[in-house]
Structure formats: C-alpha cells, structure tokens
Amino acid sequence: MKEGKPATIKEIAKRLKISPSTVSRALNDHPSIGLVTTMRVKKVAAELNYEPNQTAIFFKQRKTFTIGVVLPSLSEPFFSAAISEIENVAHEEQYTVIMGQSLDDPERELRILQTLKTHRVDGILMSIGKNTRDYRFIDLLESAGIPIVFFDCVPDLDNINKVMSELETGMLEAIDIFVSCGHHAISLINGPELLPASIERKNAYIKGLQKNNIPYREEYIVHTDLTPEGNEAAILQLLALPDRPSAVVSFNDYVALDVMMTVRQRGLTLNQDIHFISYANYPLWKYMENPPMASIEQFPGDQGRKAAALLFDLIKTPGRKEPVKVVFNSRLINQV
Amino acid sequence: MKEGKPATIKEIAKRLKISPSTVSRALNDHPSIGLVTTMRVKKVAAELNYEPNQTAIFFKQRKTFTIGVVLPSLSEPFFSAAISEIENVAHEEQYTVIMGQSLDDPERELRILQTLKTHRVDGILMSIGKNTRDYRFIDLLESAGIPIVFFDCVPDLDNINKVMSELETGMLEAIDIFVSCGHHAISLINGPELLPASIERKNAYIKGLQKNNIPYREEYIVHTDLTPEGNEAAILQLLALPDRPSAVVSFNDYVALDVMMTVRQRGLTLNQDIHFISYANYPLWKYMENPPMASIEQFPGDQGRKAAALLFDLIKTPGRKEPVKVVFNSRLINQV
DNA sequence: CTGTTAGCGCATTCAT
DNA sequence: ATGAATGCGCTAACAG
C-alpha cells in the first residue's frame, strides 16, 4: 500500500462522513468527542496511514518544538559532550535540535542565528565564538520573542541568561596543590590577552599566588594564540627563563598537549622536572603515561544539560523573567 | 522600534496600496514586476523589518530546506568529525541540520526517524546503531519520499545509498607492515563476533595472513564487547597465551587505548615487547609517548562530506536513481 | 457532542 | 505589469 500523497484530516473526514474538525479533535483526544467516534476516527487514520503534517501545525501554532544550538565547533570534545547532553534533554522534552557551528567566525555565527530565527525555533542555546564582539543580535532575538541561554563561552553582559563555569575555584585549588607539593615557581600559560576567559584566569592566578604568599612575577605569565605554534612558543619562553617554573597551569588541555609534548622533546621529564595542571576540555588523560598532575574540570555535559533545562523553562513559561545566571564551580580532578 | 508581531506581506501591501501577490513577487525578484515597484516594496519591507515566515513557506512549498542526521553518538570523535563536515556542506547549500543520537538504542533510533519524518526533512543522513537489525524503516521513508544516505555504519543491503569505508585495504597494509618488521605472531582483537564490521575485519585479517604465508591460528583472534572491561579481558587472554603475539591489530582506537594501558600496567613495554595498530577513530595519538605503530584511518570527515554531497544530489534531482555505493579505502597512516 | 466558518502567511493560477 | 482569488493542512471560535 504505497501512500502517494500522505493522508490528510479531510480525507479521513470524508471517509467517515463527519467534519474535519471532529477528526482533528478526535485525533487530539479532545474530551468533548464521544469515545466511539474517537475510536472510529483513529481506526481509519491508522488504515490510511495518516500522519499529521507538522509543517502545517508549526505554521498554525506558531511553534516549532525545535531549539537551535550554536557552537564554535562540533568536533571539539568539550562541545560535543555539551551538545550530546543537550540533545538528551531535548529528546526528553520531545523537542528536536537544529544546530550550526560558527567556527569562531562572527559572520557565520550571525548567519546561523538568522537562519534559526527564520526557522522560527522556539529557543536558542549558544556558546559564542572567540572573536565575537558585537552582541546586538541579542536584542534582535529578544524582540523576536526567541529566548536564548548562553553557556560556557558567554558574553560579558548582565541582562542575559547564562550558564558558565567559574574559573577561579579550580585555579586556586591548582595553585594550592602545587604549593603543597613544594612548588613556588608557578607559571600560567594563558590564552589571548584580551579574551575574557584569559583575564579571569589571570586574576584567579594572581589571587592564588597572593593567598599562598608567593610574589607575582610578570614573566611567569605567557600567552598563546591557541595554535600549536603559539603553544610551543609559549612554553619555550618559559623554559628559557633563568629560573624556569617547576609548575605550570595551562589555558586548556589542547595547550597542555602541545606544551607537554614540547617539554618531552626537549629532554625534560614530565611530573618530575616540570608539572602541569590544565583546564580540562579533553577527557582521555587517564590513558597517558605522563598525564598532568590534575585537571580543572568544567563539566561540559552538566553545563549543556543545565542550559537546556533553563531554556525549556523559559520556553514553557514565557513571562518576562529576571535573567538567570548559573555558575558551576570548576574543580580539580584526576589528582595523581 | 519594537516589532510586536513580525510584519507580513499583507501589511506591506496595505502600506503601499498594492496587492499582496505583487509584494510576494517583488520580494522574490519575479521578472514580471517593475523595477520601481520592486524597489519600493523592498524598501518598505526593510523599514517594517519584514522577515518571511519560513514556517508558512515550508508548509506551502512542501519543503523544509532541512536535513536530518541520525548518529549513534554525538560525543564520539569519529562522529563529531563527520557531523562537523556535514554541517559544513549543509551550510554551503543553505540547508540546516537537525540531528539526533540513537545511543545504539534501536527504539530511540526509530523515534528519531519518526520525528524527522513528521518534521518533513528533505533528506536524511544516517549511521545505524550497533544493535539495529530491523531495516523496515527504510521502506517507510522511501514511500514518504524522503531520500536517505547511510554512511560509516551502514545496513548490509544492496538497494540503498551508502558511503562507507572498506576495512580490508588498511588491514592488509597493517599486516604487511608487521610482517616486514619481522612479526609472525600477529593477533586481532575484534569486536562483537556477529557485527558486520567484525566479520569484515576478520576476513581481511585472514586474507592478510594468507598473503604473507602465515598460518591462521584461531586463538589469535579474541573478541571484546567494546567496554573497557571487555577490552581488558581480551588483551589478557592474548597475554596469557603460551606464545603471546608480538603484534596486535585492534578493533578501534578506544580498544587500543584500553589494551595498551593494560599492557603497560603488566610491565610490558609498548612498541618493544608488543606492537599495536588500530582502526582509527581518535585523532590525538601524536601526543602520546608510545602511540601505536600506525593507525588505519577511515576518514570520518570525508565520509560525512561525501554522504552529504550525495544526499543533496538526491534532493535536487528526485528522479528514481540507481542506489549509489561509495567505498573509501581505509589507509595506514602515522607510521613511526 | 458535533458541524460551520474562518484564518494562519505565503505562492500561484487565472484574470485583466 | 498587477490584482483577485484560491488553497496548502490544520485548529479553534462560534454555533448549534
């Protein structure tokens, strides 16, 4: 029984010689429809292989049961962990997920948002790209009535919903651990100097030193543009210092991977000559022979899950609310 | 200027005192509309902040400019690499991507497909889960007129479009390399015995041995259920053999990670006492101190890209075509 | 409990 | 070159 055109409500109404609206109501288990008619309708619907035309429903209901997710990258483990959890939450809520990766290109990011808007998604989850400076899109979405929740990489604004990992706790823990292991020469390999995430790390780093009465030495902070070459240059800069650090906190795991490889290649022994702790975005250290001493975990899955939950909250109760800000504590794990 | 309700074609028609149909045509650069009117329409449209209601267009055109992607997992590097490329192709084609992860659960897989169907996606890309046995959904989608292209993990059927990586070439290369390095005791840590992917590996393995005149020894093939415990059990089984293998091909990188860790823990030296090559689905070996000798690469990104291209081909020229089968050669890389 | 009517926003056929 | 009319499939307000 090939269904050339999918059956519509009209056809099943004609078959039963009742009105389309009755059919519609029966199909939706409307209370005011008799049990018998409801059953008859459903029976014929099944026979005709009826399937509601969602595009029509979306159109009529002004609702798509779809959320949009905008991320810098889909292939980075941090984000794929996040989106995996987001998909899970959406699936529980009977929503579907439509997504785009900005690749840190602000223009592409905007185009994706535009697409999501024209697709009339019911809400958006977003982690902004490294180079995004223009936040005007937020007002546009707001005036279009599309709620948006930022997570992980969030704009530095107050009147938005965001879920993020606070970077300080983990940094303080890391420095404490280093100190308690006898290190005083503690470095920070930071990201691009102007990135909010870098600034936060730097402040936490300085605070951690102060807390342990270790003088802050400017040359112990180096910067990388997060490319492999930049990472290598950063560590070499540290290694070239007259009193090179014995402990290093690195911007994230990718930086740590490059940096640790370079260190090995220079003949130094990891976890002996020099020790590392990094902000985690990469889960497989346990397989390494010489992993970092510890990682500062940022829980991408939890962030994604929480952000999604928040978004569904906004979707379901659209009343203008106070912006919500959820901060996860970063935490040291995998201590060896 | 808050736009309470987004502007519609009607309103801009009223403003200009022309008919909605003219506006519609003007907006779509219909040739039969005068240049002046077109411009006036566009101007007012811009002023009113007009945006076409895609849900209405989808409904009317019976086309959503959306493709669905169904994968076992979004957080596995292999698949996130694939979906990242898929998103890229879709973005080029001005399509959006809606996706779901089956988590290898056939029921969830079906529910996702159902959702994609009711969402009226224009086409589907799919990599099936490990436990999927029932392929009837293919006919359902076909009769609904939704083209589908399988990739990576594809059903063993002839009349479908598929993009896959053939596993033999890489296995033969791997065994050749092992032999040329002087190994004769070459093992295979295979996946679940009945998995098509396992069977293919096994056949290739045997063929590779024959080619090199090495007798096939049944005890040199062990199986894992792909859990960490299963992986560990598998390698221990090999290590316990009277003449334990000096070279091992493993089902994939995750298996390799576990078994190599176990091997280390037992005091053996990697790349000395025992050597590994694995099917790649994990890209960061270069950072390991003792990576496998080589990896058999399956090019997830290329597969995704090709599958997407194929799908758009089907979407654009809907004529019933012969099913297409694209096979990528697996290839040995990262030889140390 | 059920039928009638209307309309969501747009593209399109048929007029003019 | 433009307008009027129609309908996509469905839901819902308003009758009865």
XYZ file of C-alpha atoms in Angstrom, chain A residues 29-334:
306
model
C -8.160 13.254 22.297
C -10.305 16.246 22.847
C -12.595 15.473 25.821
C -15.756 16.599 24.151
C -15.668 13.924 21.480
C -17.533 10.691 22.007
C -15.492 7.641 22.671
C -16.935 5.784 19.718
C -16.228 8.485 17.197
C -12.769 8.898 18.585
C -12.084 5.243 18.078
C -13.591 5.117 14.639
C -11.515 8.093 13.631
C -8.323 6.610 14.962
C -9.032 3.360 13.240
C -9.466 4.959 9.852
C -6.479 7.171 10.487
C -4.376 4.104 11.082
C -5.750 2.417 7.976
C -4.979 5.427 5.858
C -1.554 5.645 7.407
C -2.358 9.146 8.423
C 0.416 11.300 9.785
C -0.134 14.858 10.859
C 1.639 17.385 8.725
C 3.867 19.026 11.241
C 4.751 21.870 8.936
C 1.077 22.823 8.933
C 0.900 22.520 12.684
C 4.047 24.548 13.189
C 2.602 27.165 10.959
C -0.718 27.299 12.693
C 0.557 27.047 16.246
C 3.400 29.432 15.769
C 5.609 26.966 17.498
C 8.134 24.544 16.070
C 9.116 22.363 19.003
C 12.638 22.926 17.859
C 15.550 24.560 19.592
C 18.658 25.881 17.942
C 22.173 25.306 19.183
C 25.050 27.492 18.075
C 28.564 26.428 18.933
C 32.037 27.371 17.826
C 32.772 23.815 16.803
C 31.032 20.489 16.683
C 34.180 18.437 16.607
C 35.757 19.668 19.816
C 35.251 17.172 22.602
C 34.162 19.864 25.003
C 31.319 20.944 22.767
C 30.344 17.531 21.564
C 29.967 16.484 25.182
C 27.785 19.510 25.736
C 25.645 19.016 22.680
C 25.232 15.363 23.421
C 23.634 16.242 26.739
C 21.610 19.000 25.150
C 20.227 16.533 22.674
C 19.338 14.239 25.534
C 17.375 16.883 27.360
C 15.647 17.981 24.177
C 14.741 14.410 23.388
C 13.152 14.022 26.815
C 11.154 17.171 26.176
C 10.058 15.959 22.751
C 11.947 18.743 21.118
C 14.291 18.487 18.214
C 17.616 20.157 17.886
C 18.867 22.129 14.952
C 22.449 23.216 15.052
C 25.214 25.159 13.474
C 28.892 25.706 14.110
C 30.324 29.170 13.876
C 33.952 28.086 13.605
C 34.684 31.245 15.572
C 33.676 33.310 12.576
C 31.356 36.108 13.722
C 29.791 36.421 10.301
C 28.968 32.782 10.071
C 27.659 32.948 13.608
C 25.270 35.692 12.611
C 24.116 33.846 9.554
C 23.340 30.810 11.664
C 21.361 32.891 14.115
C 19.486 34.441 11.250
C 18.635 31.014 9.922
C 17.455 29.843 13.311
C 15.298 32.898 13.568
C 13.671 32.418 10.196
C 13.181 28.769 11.054
C 11.224 30.071 13.997
C 12.971 27.954 16.580
C 11.366 28.152 19.995
C 14.633 28.949 21.708
C 18.374 29.087 21.296
C 21.363 27.764 23.178
C 24.602 29.392 22.339
C 28.257 29.437 23.136
C 29.817 32.401 21.415
C 32.939 32.324 19.314
C 36.296 33.685 20.343
C 36.053 36.660 18.036
C 32.516 37.738 18.692
C 32.360 41.321 19.865
C 29.036 42.541 18.597
C 26.165 41.484 20.796
C 23.389 43.345 19.055
C 21.879 40.087 17.888
C 20.686 39.546 21.441
C 18.211 42.404 21.198
C 17.069 41.234 17.809
C 16.266 37.809 19.143
C 14.646 39.249 22.204
C 12.366 41.452 20.154
C 11.546 38.427 18.036
C 10.487 36.715 21.225
C 13.079 33.968 20.993
C 14.573 33.136 24.372
C 18.282 32.486 24.430
C 20.530 30.918 27.005
C 24.287 31.224 26.734
C 26.637 28.665 28.115
C 30.353 28.131 28.515
C 31.617 30.977 26.400
C 29.179 33.707 27.342
C 29.016 37.433 26.627
C 30.088 39.641 29.483
C 26.675 41.186 29.972
C 24.306 41.234 32.880
C 20.872 41.098 31.369
C 21.191 37.693 29.748
C 20.671 34.115 30.775
C 23.917 32.277 31.151
C 25.385 29.085 32.413
C 29.071 29.091 32.873
C 31.922 27.629 34.698
C 33.612 29.945 37.098
C 37.314 29.518 36.590
C 38.621 30.761 39.894
C 37.929 27.887 42.261
C 39.805 25.434 40.147
C 42.745 27.758 39.706
C 43.007 28.332 43.442
C 42.866 24.618 44.070
C 45.524 24.054 41.480
C 47.889 26.565 42.974
C 47.258 25.243 46.458
C 48.140 21.769 45.325
C 51.259 22.965 43.600
C 52.343 24.862 46.689
C 51.628 21.965 48.977
C 53.885 19.889 46.767
C 56.652 22.356 47.357
C 56.423 24.442 44.196
C 56.950 28.186 44.315
C 57.858 28.806 40.712
C 54.387 28.531 39.264
C 53.585 29.757 35.779
C 50.472 30.432 33.812
C 50.255 29.767 30.103
C 47.317 31.941 29.268
C 45.199 32.429 26.160
C 44.896 35.620 24.117
C 45.384 38.535 26.441
C 42.044 40.232 25.817
C 39.833 37.183 25.939
C 37.543 37.385 28.984
C 38.419 33.786 29.751
C 42.080 34.775 29.861
C 41.504 37.725 32.088
C 39.559 35.624 34.535
C 42.315 33.048 34.637
C 44.931 35.689 35.182
C 43.078 37.275 38.087
C 42.496 33.916 39.686
C 46.147 33.047 39.212
C 47.292 36.192 40.927
C 44.813 35.686 43.707
C 46.049 32.147 44.186
C 49.621 33.318 44.475
C 48.717 36.004 46.986
C 46.794 33.514 49.054
C 49.964 31.483 49.301
C 52.262 34.450 49.809
C 54.085 33.880 46.590
C 55.223 37.028 44.852
C 53.727 37.580 41.424
C 56.317 37.637 38.664
C 55.183 39.072 35.390
C 57.445 36.898 33.300
C 55.679 33.834 34.658
C 52.608 34.612 32.623
C 52.952 33.899 28.928
C 50.344 33.997 26.212
C 49.428 31.742 23.349
C 47.085 32.318 20.441
C 45.992 28.729 20.979
C 47.568 27.450 17.776
C 50.080 24.611 18.125
C 52.853 27.001 17.182
C 51.686 29.553 19.687
C 51.550 26.906 22.369
C 55.055 25.775 21.628
C 56.371 29.325 21.598
C 54.754 29.970 24.957
C 56.373 27.057 26.737
C 59.737 27.742 25.156
C 59.519 31.240 26.517
C 59.108 29.792 29.996
C 61.826 27.205 29.591
C 64.242 29.910 28.537
C 63.818 31.800 31.787
C 66.822 31.870 34.135
C 64.720 30.256 36.850
C 62.234 28.330 34.876
C 58.990 27.340 36.583
C 58.582 23.871 38.019
C 54.817 24.032 37.816
C 52.541 25.328 35.104
C 48.837 25.920 34.816
C 47.825 25.908 31.186
C 44.880 27.543 29.489
C 43.281 24.270 28.488
C 44.026 20.670 27.601
C 44.899 21.346 23.998
C 47.526 23.784 25.087
C 48.726 21.250 27.640
C 49.026 18.539 24.996
C 51.260 20.650 22.808
C 53.226 22.080 25.650
C 53.871 18.743 27.294
C 54.983 17.243 24.029
C 57.439 20.067 23.522
C 58.743 19.638 27.040
C 59.351 15.939 26.434
C 61.095 16.651 23.178
C 63.474 18.991 24.997
C 64.525 16.106 27.187
C 62.726 17.154 30.345
C 60.789 14.609 32.326
C 57.142 15.288 32.931
C 55.912 15.210 36.504
C 59.492 15.430 37.670
C 61.293 18.336 36.066
C 58.098 20.157 35.419
C 54.472 19.667 36.415
C 51.244 20.607 34.742
C 47.676 21.265 35.565
C 45.285 22.440 32.903
C 41.727 23.465 32.396
C 40.032 20.388 31.072
C 38.258 20.098 27.821
C 39.592 16.766 26.845
C 38.752 13.601 28.640
C 41.361 10.937 27.974
C 44.301 11.793 30.154
C 43.989 8.562 32.028
C 45.458 6.744 29.092
C 48.594 8.835 29.005
C 51.780 7.591 30.557
C 52.520 11.011 31.995
C 49.315 12.943 32.327
C 49.103 16.310 34.018
C 49.085 16.250 37.790
C 45.465 17.244 37.717
C 42.829 18.880 35.583
C 40.470 21.697 36.329
C 37.220 20.234 35.191
C 34.495 22.408 33.710
C 31.782 19.836 33.213
C 30.638 20.468 29.651
C 27.894 17.891 29.883
C 26.482 19.421 33.042
C 26.679 22.876 31.588
C 24.837 21.765 28.482
C 22.208 19.950 30.464
C 21.632 22.863 32.795
C 21.498 25.394 29.988
C 18.966 23.281 28.128
C 16.820 22.866 31.232
C 16.878 26.598 31.706
C 15.882 27.204 28.125
C 12.916 24.869 28.333
C 11.885 26.680 31.445
C 11.845 29.930 29.519
C 10.022 28.367 26.609
C 7.299 26.950 28.791
C 6.703 29.981 30.937
C 7.336 32.875 28.616
C 6.676 35.576 31.212
C 9.473 38.129 31.287
C 11.752 36.986 33.995
C 14.866 38.171 35.630
C 17.875 36.935 33.730
C 19.300 33.817 35.292
C 22.965 33.239 35.864
C 24.166 29.808 36.826
C 27.785 29.346 37.743
C 29.382 25.966 38.044
C 32.380 25.743 40.238
C 35.354 24.462 38.354
C 37.022 21.713 40.299
C 40.292 19.922 40.419
C 40.133 16.273 39.497
C 42.425 13.440 38.489
